[in-house]
PDB file of C-alpha atoms in Angstrom:
ATOM      1  CA  MET A   1      18.616 148.070  96.155  1.00  0.00           C
ATOM      2  CA  ARG A   2      17.304 145.772  97.865  1.00  0.00           C
ATOM      3  CA  ILE A   3      14.127 147.211  98.500  1.00  0.00           C
ATOM      4  CA  ALA A   4      11.061 145.336 100.635  1.00  0.00           C
ATOM      5  CA  ILE A   5       7.051 146.645 100.403  1.00  0.00           C
ATOM      6  CA  SER A   6       5.727 146.098 103.131  1.00  0.00           C
ATOM      7  CA  GLY A   7       1.742 146.532 104.683  1.00  0.00           C
ATOM      8  CA  ALA A   8      -1.490 145.350 105.369  1.00  0.00           C
ATOM      9  CA  HIS A   9      -3.513 143.101 102.864  1.00  0.00           C
ATOM     10  CA  TYR A  10      -4.909 144.759  99.793  1.00  0.00           C
ATOM     11  CA  MET A  11      -2.904 147.959  99.926  1.00  0.00           C
ATOM     12  CA  GLY A  12      -1.559 147.247  96.490  1.00  0.00           C
ATOM     13  CA  LYS A  13       1.783 145.777  97.394  1.00  0.00           C
ATOM     14  CA  SER A  14       1.993 143.311  94.328  1.00  0.00           C
ATOM     15  CA  THR A  15       0.505 145.968  92.121  1.00  0.00           C
ATOM     16  CA  MET A  16       3.167 148.622  93.327  1.00  0.00           C
ATOM     17  CA  ILE A  17       5.869 145.923  92.585  1.00  0.00           C
ATOM     18  CA  ASN A  18       4.460 145.028  89.053  1.00  0.00           C
ATOM     19  CA  ASP A  19       4.295 148.717  87.892  1.00  0.00           C
ATOM     20  CA  PHE A  20       7.984 149.458  89.390  1.00  0.00           C
ATOM     21  CA  ILE A  21       9.321 146.330  87.494  1.00  0.00           C
ATOM     22  CA  LYS A  22       7.742 147.441  83.933  1.00  0.00           C
ATOM     23  CA  SER A  23       9.654 150.616  84.344  1.00  0.00           C
ATOM     24  CA  HIS A  24      13.018 149.147  85.840  1.00  0.00           C
ATOM     25  CA  PRO A  25      13.032 145.901  84.153  1.00  0.00           C
ATOM     26  CA  ASP A  26      16.646 145.228  86.013  1.00  0.00           C
ATOM     27  CA  TYR A  27      14.683 144.605  89.380  1.00  0.00           C
ATOM     28  CA  HIS A  28      13.651 141.201  90.256  1.00  0.00           C
ATOM     29  CA  HIS A  29      10.322 140.465  92.298  1.00  0.00           C
ATOM     30  CA  GLN A  30      10.717 138.100  95.233  1.00  0.00           C
ATOM     31  CA  VAL A  31       7.390 136.889  95.628  1.00  0.00           C
ATOM     32  CA  GLU A  32       5.463 136.956  99.109  1.00  0.00           C
ATOM     33  CA  ALA A  33       6.218 134.060 101.044  1.00  0.00           C
ATOM     34  CA  TYR A  34       2.396 132.895 101.149  1.00  0.00           C
ATOM     35  CA  PHE A  35       2.412 132.238  97.975  1.00  0.00           C
ATOM     36  CA  ARG A  36       5.882 130.713  97.292  1.00  0.00           C
ATOM     37  CA  LEU A  37       5.174 128.389 100.685  1.00  0.00           C
ATOM     38  CA  GLN A  38       2.093 127.121  98.606  1.00  0.00           C
ATOM     39  CA  THR A  39       3.264 126.951  95.422  1.00  0.00           C
ATOM     40  CA  ASP A  40       7.030 125.179  96.373  1.00  0.00           C
ATOM     41  CA  TYR A  41       6.433 123.698  99.132  1.00  0.00           C
ATOM     42  CA  GLY A  42       2.837 122.541  99.265  1.00  0.00           C
ATOM     43  CA  VAL A  43       1.936 124.374 102.292  1.00  0.00           C
ATOM     44  CA  GLU A  44      -1.990 124.462 102.772  1.00  0.00           C
ATOM     45  CA  PHE A  45      -2.865 127.690 104.376  1.00  0.00           C
ATOM     46  CA  PRO A  46      -6.635 127.685 106.613  1.00  0.00           C
ATOM     47  CA  ALA A  47      -9.193 129.502 104.360  1.00  0.00           C
ATOM     48  CA  THR A  48     -10.213 132.026 107.090  1.00  0.00           C
ATOM     49  CA  ALA A  49     -10.173 135.997 106.881  1.00  0.00           C
ATOM     50  CA  GLN A  50      -7.581 135.691 109.874  1.00  0.00           C
ATOM     51  CA  PRO A  51      -4.114 133.610 109.454  1.00  0.00           C
ATOM     52  CA  THR A  52      -3.461 131.475 112.476  1.00  0.00           C
ATOM     53  CA  LEU A  53      -0.445 132.233 114.419  1.00  0.00           C
ATOM     54  CA  GLU A  54       1.703 128.949 113.121  1.00  0.00           C
ATOM     55  CA  CYS A  55       0.921 130.175 109.570  1.00  0.00           C
ATOM     56  CA  ILE A  56       2.526 133.630 110.471  1.00  0.00           C
ATOM     57  CA  LEU A  57       5.615 131.770 111.859  1.00  0.00           C
ATOM     58  CA  MET A  58       6.071 129.554 109.058  1.00  0.00           C
ATOM     59  CA  GLU A  59       5.780 132.744 106.550  1.00  0.00           C
ATOM     60  CA  LEU A  60       8.163 134.337 109.082  1.00  0.00           C
ATOM     61  CA  ASP A  61      10.754 131.880 109.112  1.00  0.00           C
ATOM     62  CA  TYR A  62      10.593 131.484 104.897  1.00  0.00           C
ATOM     63  CA  SER A  63      11.529 135.073 105.114  1.00  0.00           C
ATOM     64  CA  ILE A  64      14.170 135.604 107.010  1.00  0.00           C
ATOM     65  CA  GLU A  65      15.605 132.800 105.060  1.00  0.00           C
ATOM     66  CA  CYS A  66      14.803 134.712 102.027  1.00  0.00           C
ATOM     67  CA  LEU A  67      16.841 137.760 102.684  1.00  0.00           C
ATOM     68  CA  ASN A  68      19.635 135.502 103.973  1.00  0.00           C
ATOM     69  CA  GLN A  69      19.299 134.179 100.772  1.00  0.00           C
ATOM     70  CA  CYS A  70      19.101 137.626  98.736  1.00  0.00           C
ATOM     71  CA  ALA A  71      21.866 139.165 100.897  1.00  0.00           C
ATOM     72  CA  LYS A  72      24.237 139.632  97.991  1.00  0.00           C
ATOM     73  CA  LYS A  73      21.915 140.264  94.910  1.00  0.00           C
ATOM     74  CA  THR A  74      21.220 143.761  93.813  1.00  0.00           C
ATOM     75  CA  HIS A  75      17.848 145.172  92.300  1.00  0.00           C
ATOM     76  CA  ILE A  76      15.509 143.148  93.979  1.00  0.00           C
ATOM     77  CA  LEU A  77      12.176 143.504  95.199  1.00  0.00           C
ATOM     78  CA  PHE A  78      10.773 141.885  98.126  1.00  0.00           C
ATOM     79  CA  ASP A  79       6.717 141.473  98.595  1.00  0.00           C
ATOM     80  CA  ARG A  80       6.911 141.489 102.380  1.00  0.00           C
ATOM     81  CA  CYS A  81       9.663 141.332 104.748  1.00  0.00           C
ATOM     82  CA  PRO A  82       9.614 139.919 108.285  1.00  0.00           C
ATOM     83  CA  ILE A  83       8.229 142.678 109.412  1.00  0.00           C
ATOM     84  CA  ASP A  84       4.741 142.459 107.971  1.00  0.00           C
ATOM     85  CA  PHE A  85       4.751 138.571 109.747  1.00  0.00           C
ATOM     86  CA  ILE A  86       5.433 141.003 113.334  1.00  0.00           C
ATOM     87  CA  ALA A  87       2.593 143.183 112.757  1.00  0.00           C
ATOM     88  CA  TYR A  88       0.305 140.140 111.887  1.00  0.00           C
ATOM     89  CA  ALA A  89       1.361 138.123 114.881  1.00  0.00           C
ATOM     90  CA  MET A  90       0.806 141.170 117.131  1.00  0.00           C
ATOM     91  CA  CYS A  91      -2.713 142.009 115.470  1.00  0.00           C
ATOM     92  CA  ILE A  92      -3.577 137.853 116.344  1.00  0.00           C
ATOM     93  CA  LEU A  93      -1.709 137.591 119.998  1.00  0.00           C
ATOM     94  CA  ASP A  94      -3.205 141.001 120.782  1.00  0.00           C
ATOM     95  CA  GLN A  95      -6.878 139.617 119.840  1.00  0.00           C
ATOM     96  CA  ASP A  96      -6.184 136.336 121.747  1.00  0.00           C
ATOM     97  CA  ASN A  97      -4.681 138.771 124.835  1.00  0.00           C
ATOM     98  CA  LEU A  98      -1.277 137.222 124.625  1.00  0.00           C
ATOM     99  CA  ASP A  99       1.821 139.529 125.024  1.00  0.00           C
ATOM    100  CA  ILE A 100       4.069 139.145 121.952  1.00  0.00           C
ATOM    101  CA  ASN A 101       7.328 139.357 124.099  1.00  0.00           C
ATOM    102  CA  ASP A 102       6.068 136.127 125.557  1.00  0.00           C
ATOM    103  CA  ASN A 103       5.953 134.433 122.577  1.00  0.00           C
ATOM    104  CA  GLU A 104       7.623 132.379 119.759  1.00  0.00           C
ATOM    105  CA  ILE A 105       7.606 135.360 117.432  1.00  0.00           C
ATOM    106  CA  ALA A 106       9.699 137.414 120.188  1.00  0.00           C
ATOM    107  CA  ASP A 107      12.399 134.531 119.615  1.00  0.00           C
ATOM    108  CA  ARG A 108      12.759 135.447 116.064  1.00  0.00           C
ATOM    109  CA  PHE A 109      13.813 139.322 116.865  1.00  0.00           C
ATOM    110  CA  PRO A 110      17.427 138.648 117.104  1.00  0.00           C
ATOM    111  CA  LEU A 111      17.637 137.143 113.530  1.00  0.00           C
ATOM    112  CA  VAL A 112      15.090 139.703 111.943  1.00  0.00           C
ATOM    113  CA  LYS A 113      17.313 142.344 113.462  1.00  0.00           C
ATOM    114  CA  MET A 114      20.084 140.845 111.649  1.00  0.00           C
ATOM    115  CA  VAL A 115      18.238 140.235 108.249  1.00  0.00           C
ATOM    116  CA  LEU A 116      16.836 143.718 108.358  1.00  0.00           C
ATOM    117  CA  ARG A 117      20.526 144.648 107.324  1.00  0.00           C
ATOM    118  CA  ASN A 118      20.121 142.983 103.854  1.00  0.00           C
ATOM    119  CA  LEU A 119      17.572 145.490 103.114  1.00  0.00           C
ATOM    120  CA  ASP A 120      18.379 149.030 101.950  1.00  0.00           C
ATOM    121  CA  LEU A 121      14.883 150.521 101.854  1.00  0.00           C
ATOM    122  CA  ILE A 122      11.367 149.389 103.015  1.00  0.00           C
ATOM    123  CA  VAL A 123       8.568 150.959 101.805  1.00  0.00           C
ATOM    124  CA  PHE A 124       5.175 151.051 104.341  1.00  0.00           C
ATOM    125  CA  LEU A 125       1.764 151.590 102.294  1.00  0.00           C
ATOM    126  CA  PRO A 126      -0.186 153.027 105.127  1.00  0.00           C
ATOM    127  CA  ILE A 127      -3.837 152.933 105.572  1.00  0.00           C
ATOM    128  CA  THR A 128      -4.385 156.737 105.015  1.00  0.00           C
ATOM    129  CA  LYS A 129      -7.707 158.492 104.784  1.00  0.00           C
ATOM    130  CA  ALA A 130      -6.842 160.432 101.827  1.00  0.00           C
ATOM    131  CA  HIS A 131      -6.009 157.605  99.683  1.00  0.00           C
ATOM    132  CA  LEU A 132      -7.595 154.453 100.940  1.00  0.00           C
ATOM    133  CA  ILE A 133      -8.084 151.867  99.212  1.00  0.00           C
ATOM    134  CA  HIS A 134     -11.305 150.149  98.520  1.00  0.00           C
ATOM    135  CA  VAL A 135     -12.020 146.310  98.538  1.00  0.00           C
ATOM    136  CA  GLU A 136     -14.727 144.492  98.146  1.00  0.00           C
ATOM    137  CA  ASP A 137     -14.378 142.391 101.738  1.00  0.00           C
ATOM    138  CA  GLY A 138     -16.562 141.502 104.447  1.00  0.00           C
ATOM    139  CA  GLU A 139     -16.525 143.839 107.589  1.00  0.00           C
ATOM    140  CA  GLU A 140     -14.752 141.028 109.551  1.00  0.00           C
ATOM    141  CA  ASP A 141     -11.614 141.660 107.395  1.00  0.00           C
ATOM    142  CA  ILE A 142     -11.659 144.962 107.030  1.00  0.00           C
ATOM    143  CA  ILE A 143     -12.021 145.500 110.834  1.00  0.00           C
ATOM    144  CA  PHE A 144      -9.085 142.898 110.840  1.00  0.00           C
ATOM    145  CA  ARG A 145      -6.854 144.710 108.119  1.00  0.00           C
ATOM    146  CA  LYS A 146      -7.573 148.397 110.105  1.00  0.00           C
ATOM    147  CA  ALA A 147      -6.060 146.365 112.986  1.00  0.00           C
ATOM    148  CA  VAL A 148      -3.218 144.997 111.239  1.00  0.00           C
ATOM    149  CA  ASP A 149      -2.375 148.500 110.025  1.00  0.00           C
ATOM    150  CA  ARG A 150      -2.054 150.189 113.405  1.00  0.00           C
ATOM    151  CA  CYS A 151       0.407 147.352 114.288  1.00  0.00           C
ATOM    152  CA  PHE A 152       2.787 148.349 111.241  1.00  0.00           C
ATOM    153  CA  LYS A 153       2.476 151.915 112.846  1.00  0.00           C
ATOM    154  CA  LYS A 154       3.327 150.991 116.020  1.00  0.00           C
ATOM    155  CA  LEU A 155       6.410 149.091 114.646  1.00  0.00           C
ATOM    156  CA  TYR A 156       7.328 151.401 111.882  1.00  0.00           C
ATOM    157  CA  ARG A 157       6.675 154.987 113.876  1.00  0.00           C
ATOM    158  CA  ASP A 158       6.511 153.748 117.377  1.00  0.00           C
ATOM    159  CA  GLU A 159       9.481 151.197 116.963  1.00  0.00           C
ATOM    160  CA  ILE A 160       7.878 148.963 120.280  1.00  0.00           C
ATOM    161  CA  CYS A 161       9.696 145.798 119.602  1.00  0.00           C
ATOM    162  CA  ASP A 162      13.173 147.302 119.380  1.00  0.00           C
ATOM    163  CA  ILE A 163      13.744 145.289 116.047  1.00  0.00           C
ATOM    164  CA  PHE A 164      15.619 147.481 113.511  1.00  0.00           C
ATOM    165  CA  PRO A 165      19.183 146.978 113.922  1.00  0.00           C
ATOM    166  CA  GLY A 166      20.108 150.496 114.655  1.00  0.00           C
ATOM    167  CA  TYR A 167      22.756 152.610 112.391  1.00  0.00           C
ATOM    168  CA  GLN A 168      22.743 149.628 109.728  1.00  0.00           C
ATOM    169  CA  GLN A 169      18.828 149.631 109.849  1.00  0.00           C
ATOM    170  CA  PRO A 170      17.467 149.830 106.047  1.00  0.00           C
ATOM    171  CA  ARG A 171      15.823 152.967 105.378  1.00  0.00           C
ATOM    172  CA  ILE A 172      11.949 152.730 106.303  1.00  0.00           C
ATOM    173  CA  ILE A 173       9.622 155.466 104.185  1.00  0.00           C
ATOM    174  CA  GLU A 174       5.963 155.554 103.949  1.00  0.00           C
ATOM    175  CA  LEU A 175       4.077 155.845 100.570  1.00  0.00           C
ATOM    176  CA  TRP A 176       0.768 156.525  99.261  1.00  0.00           C
ATOM    177  CA  GLY A 177      -1.254 157.672  96.729  1.00  0.00           C
ATOM    178  CA  ASP A 178      -2.612 156.610  93.150  1.00  0.00           C
ATOM    179  CA  ARG A 179      -0.147 153.921  91.490  1.00  0.00           C
ATOM    180  CA  GLN A 180       1.800 157.112  89.586  1.00  0.00           C
ATOM    181  CA  THR A 181       2.312 158.825  92.507  1.00  0.00           C
ATOM    182  CA  ARG A 182       3.401 155.797  94.537  1.00  0.00           C
ATOM    183  CA  ILE A 183       6.452 154.940  91.706  1.00  0.00           C
ATOM    184  CA  LYS A 184       7.645 158.079  91.305  1.00  0.00           C
ATOM    185  CA  LYS A 185       8.023 158.922  94.939  1.00  0.00           C
ATOM    186  CA  LEU A 186      10.098 155.725  94.933  1.00  0.00           C
ATOM    187  CA  GLU A 187      11.868 156.453  92.442  1.00  0.00           C
ATOM    188  CA  THR A 188      13.434 159.358  93.973  1.00  0.00           C
ATOM    189  CA  TYR A 189      14.696 157.280  96.490  1.00  0.00           C
ATOM    190  CA  LEU A 190      16.979 154.968  94.476  1.00  0.00           C
TER     191      LEU A 190
END
């Protein structure tokens, strides 16, 4: 299976991937675009709590390219997928009072819709009151993370941008709980 782990920052995506690979060593981990762009391409991202739209576009383009390159591979876990960068762009643009449908992000929706077919499963890790992940961040970042999570929920639950490819779309599930619970839930979908 080709699986993407998706959600706001500090939700345990990378931890979940590492935990899963320990018990499923036949799976390969595709590192998050943010880190890959820095290490492989020397991209320097601003050291701010919120990414810029330019950074989000670079990460989105890399994610689209990566899903295309891995279309034939099996047993792969992606740390984020194009939906992640659309959610972040939605959040940033909403704060700037710009419409996502009148922006260069929307120009990429047809490509996103196409490459999502290369995924079998998207695992969304939402912020929940029952299993809140505590992080030691400033108030500004906590507010931003919650705003991004609301954008994820609009995309996954309400499908507000019509970017999922219909009958061929990947299955989308939501997982929460402690580390072991998440892995056990995920294994039921393999």
